[in-house]
Amino acid sequence: MNKQVPKIGLVSLGCPKALVDSEQILTRLRAEGYIISPSYEGADLVVVNTCGFIDAAVAESLDAIGEALKENGKVIVTGCLGAKSDVVLAAHPQVLAVTGPHAAAEVMAAVHQYLPQPHDPFESLVPPQGVKLTPKHYAYLKISEGCNHRCTFCIIPSLRGDLVSRPVGEVMQEAENLVKAGVKELLVISQDTSAYGVDVKYRSGFWGGKPIRTRMTELARALGDLGVWVRMHYVYPYPHVDEVIPLMAEGRILPYLDVPFQHASPRILKAMKRPGDIEGTLARVRAWREVCPEITIRSTFIAGFPGETEADFELLLDFLREAELDRVGCFAYSPVEGAAANALSGAVPEEVKEERVARLMALQEEISTEKLARMVGQTLTVLVDEVDEDGAIARSAADAPEIDGLVYLDEGEGLKPGDFVEVEIHDADAHDLWASRQ
Ligand code: SF4
């Protein structure tokens, strides 16, 4: 490798949205001819993309910056924690520069200042789909930045601002480039996927010479035409979400909806500034299942929000029993610096929060075990993620990468990551399935 070409390391922390920011930074670095170093020692400078969502993430980000400084010494900080440069600089005054999230241009400006751009950029080395951090067969497709909601536990709007939707033609072009490069599954992400286009009044863009509205349903339909799996994440329970369910029933996009409901007690939802009509939500879940019986509904919840009583928590458990959601995550409430919820009274003791998380997860485990047991004997199409001598690890339409279950195949011969294969399920536990090839 050419010793003269400047080399940059990148540490990427946080959620899929931060991962997409990292990919954009890597793409621009490669486009300008920098080499990406996989180690601290081999790098001339390190970019740390941080997360600042909860206190644990802040601590992890500060540790990662400390490690990069110790191992390399030249560090640029970006990402959600970077929006609070005072916190970063108080802990690590020696960092070279600090930028907020979604700031690839500012990161590049800082890189140019401390490690000048090589003279002969190897533009042709950058594939049209950019540089991806996910395995080659799936990719996150970020459709917007920021959020118009003001959930009281969340500081994302103050970090990333109000909703800014990416032009629909640009999103479709990126999706098509990814598919041409071999991606088999597109994971649509944003802070609020259902709000896509609200900021631009759903204006029409162009794709393939035809007008297409900047709107979730129209985007989902167009993505469905690309012939790969399309999975919708971070959908807010708005009425117009009902429109995408028929697309799932028709098989155009995956029958999978990730809707973070967060709670089910109207009082707590109100304190969270989230939609509080839980009966309406339950009716909506039932209607979705009528239109598309195979739909997988994933959600996340917060236990121990300030003011949550045992009765509120019981309402949440009742909701889970009624809704029988397929995939559920639960977090103990953790105050985030700058969040409006910090001013609410009625803090729940830590041990009560943890006990509630455990109770919720135990209930969900029962629901999930029962649901997955019903899968035994069924035939499914799965997407292979990994192959080794013991078999293969795959996912079904019901499993998003990293967060949901897996399908273990007892034989992987002739398979490779990115293959679709028909399998018959012969075993199940609370989260995963075991299967044989057809
Ligand atoms: S919808 Fe609520 S939780 Fe999600 S990013 Fe917006 S403010 Fe935060």
Short mmCIF file of N, CA, C and O and ligand atoms in Angstrom, two decimals, residues 17 53 146-158 190-192 234 236 238 260 262 272-274 302, ligand 1:
data_model
loop_
_atom_site.label_atom_id
_atom_site.label_comp_id
_atom_site.label_asym_id
_atom_site.label_seq_id
_atom_site.Cartn_x
_atom_site.Cartn_y
_atom_site.Cartn_z
N LYS A 17 -28.95 5.01 12.13
CA LYS A 17 -28.88 6.32 11.49
C LYS A 17 -27.45 6.87 11.57
O LYS A 17 -26.93 7.46 10.63
N PHE A 53 -27.50 9.26 22.93
CA PHE A 53 -28.94 9.08 23.17
C PHE A 53 -29.26 8.92 24.65
O PHE A 53 -30.16 9.54 25.18
N GLY A 146 -33.83 14.20 11.23
CA GLY A 146 -34.57 15.05 12.15
C GLY A 146 -35.99 14.56 12.39
O GLY A 146 -36.42 13.54 11.85
N CYS A 147 -36.72 15.29 13.23
CA CYS A 147 -38.05 14.83 13.65
C CYS A 147 -38.90 16.01 14.09
O CYS A 147 -38.41 16.91 14.77
N ASN A 148 -40.19 15.99 13.70
CA ASN A 148 -41.11 17.07 14.09
C ASN A 148 -41.80 16.80 15.43
O ASN A 148 -42.52 17.64 15.92
N HIS A 149 -41.63 15.59 15.98
CA HIS A 149 -42.27 15.30 17.27
C HIS A 149 -41.41 15.85 18.40
O HIS A 149 -40.25 16.23 18.18
N ARG A 150 -41.99 15.84 19.57
CA ARG A 150 -41.25 16.34 20.73
C ARG A 150 -41.48 15.39 21.91
O ARG A 150 -41.91 15.81 22.98
N CYS A 151 -41.22 14.11 21.69
CA CYS A 151 -41.38 13.13 22.78
C CYS A 151 -40.51 13.61 23.94
O CYS A 151 -39.33 13.95 23.73
N THR A 152 -41.07 13.61 25.15
CA THR A 152 -40.38 14.30 26.24
C THR A 152 -39.12 13.58 26.72
O THR A 152 -38.30 14.17 27.40
N PHE A 153 -38.98 12.28 26.35
CA PHE A 153 -37.79 11.54 26.80
C PHE A 153 -36.64 11.66 25.80
O PHE A 153 -35.58 11.09 26.00
N CYS A 154 -36.86 12.36 24.68
CA CYS A 154 -35.93 12.27 23.55
C CYS A 154 -35.31 13.62 23.23
O CYS A 154 -36.00 14.64 23.27
N ILE A 155 -34.03 13.62 22.92
CA ILE A 155 -33.39 14.90 22.56
C ILE A 155 -32.99 14.92 21.09
O ILE A 155 -32.28 15.83 20.65
N ILE A 156 -33.46 13.92 20.34
CA ILE A 156 -33.06 13.89 18.92
C ILE A 156 -33.47 15.17 18.17
O ILE A 156 -32.65 15.73 17.43
N PRO A 157 -34.70 15.68 18.36
CA PRO A 157 -35.03 16.92 17.63
C PRO A 157 -34.08 18.07 17.98
O PRO A 157 -33.75 18.89 17.12
N SER A 158 -33.61 18.14 19.24
CA SER A 158 -32.70 19.25 19.55
C SER A 158 -31.30 18.98 18.99
O SER A 158 -30.54 19.90 18.73
N SER A 190 -35.18 6.18 9.45
CA SER A 190 -35.29 7.64 9.63
C SER A 190 -35.60 7.81 11.11
O SER A 190 -35.58 6.83 11.85
N GLN A 191 -35.94 9.01 11.55
CA GLN A 191 -36.46 9.14 12.93
C GLN A 191 -37.95 8.81 12.93
O GLN A 191 -38.48 8.35 13.91
N ASP A 192 -38.64 9.12 11.84
CA ASP A 192 -40.07 8.88 11.73
C ASP A 192 -40.40 8.63 10.25
O ASP A 192 -40.66 9.57 9.50
N TYR A 234 -39.13 2.26 12.21
CA TYR A 234 -39.40 3.54 12.88
C TYR A 234 -40.63 4.24 12.30
O TYR A 234 -40.57 5.38 11.83
N TYR A 236 -44.32 5.75 12.91
CA TYR A 236 -45.16 6.32 13.97
C TYR A 236 -46.60 5.86 13.70
O TYR A 236 -46.99 5.80 12.54
N TYR A 238 -49.49 6.60 12.77
CA TYR A 238 -50.45 7.52 12.13
C TYR A 238 -51.50 6.72 11.35
O TYR A 238 -51.19 5.64 10.84
N PRO A 260 -42.55 1.90 17.18
CA PRO A 260 -42.25 2.05 18.62
C PRO A 260 -43.43 2.68 19.37
O PRO A 260 -43.62 3.89 19.30
N GLN A 262 -43.94 2.65 22.67
CA GLN A 262 -43.33 3.23 23.90
C GLN A 262 -44.11 2.97 25.19
O GLN A 262 -43.53 2.75 26.22
N MET A 272 -45.44 11.53 27.88
CA MET A 272 -44.37 11.34 26.89
C MET A 272 -44.59 12.20 25.64
O MET A 272 -43.72 12.26 24.78
N LYS A 273 -45.77 12.82 25.53
CA LYS A 273 -46.19 13.54 24.31
C LYS A 273 -46.23 12.60 23.12
O LYS A 273 -45.69 12.89 22.05
N ARG A 274 -46.83 11.43 23.33
CA ARG A 274 -47.03 10.45 22.25
C ARG A 274 -48.53 10.27 22.05
O ARG A 274 -49.31 10.58 22.96
N ILE A 302 -40.86 1.71 26.97
CA ILE A 302 -40.05 2.23 28.07
C ILE A 302 -40.79 1.90 29.37
O ILE A 302 -41.98 2.25 29.50
S1 SF4 B 1 -40.57 10.39 17.30
FE1 SF4 B 1 -40.11 11.00 19.41
S2 SF4 B 1 -38.60 9.45 20.08
FE2 SF4 B 1 -38.62 9.39 17.83
S3 SF4 B 1 -37.00 10.86 17.23
FE3 SF4 B 1 -38.95 11.98 17.23
S4 SF4 B 1 -38.98 12.95 19.26
FE4 SF4 B 1 -37.46 11.28 19.35
#
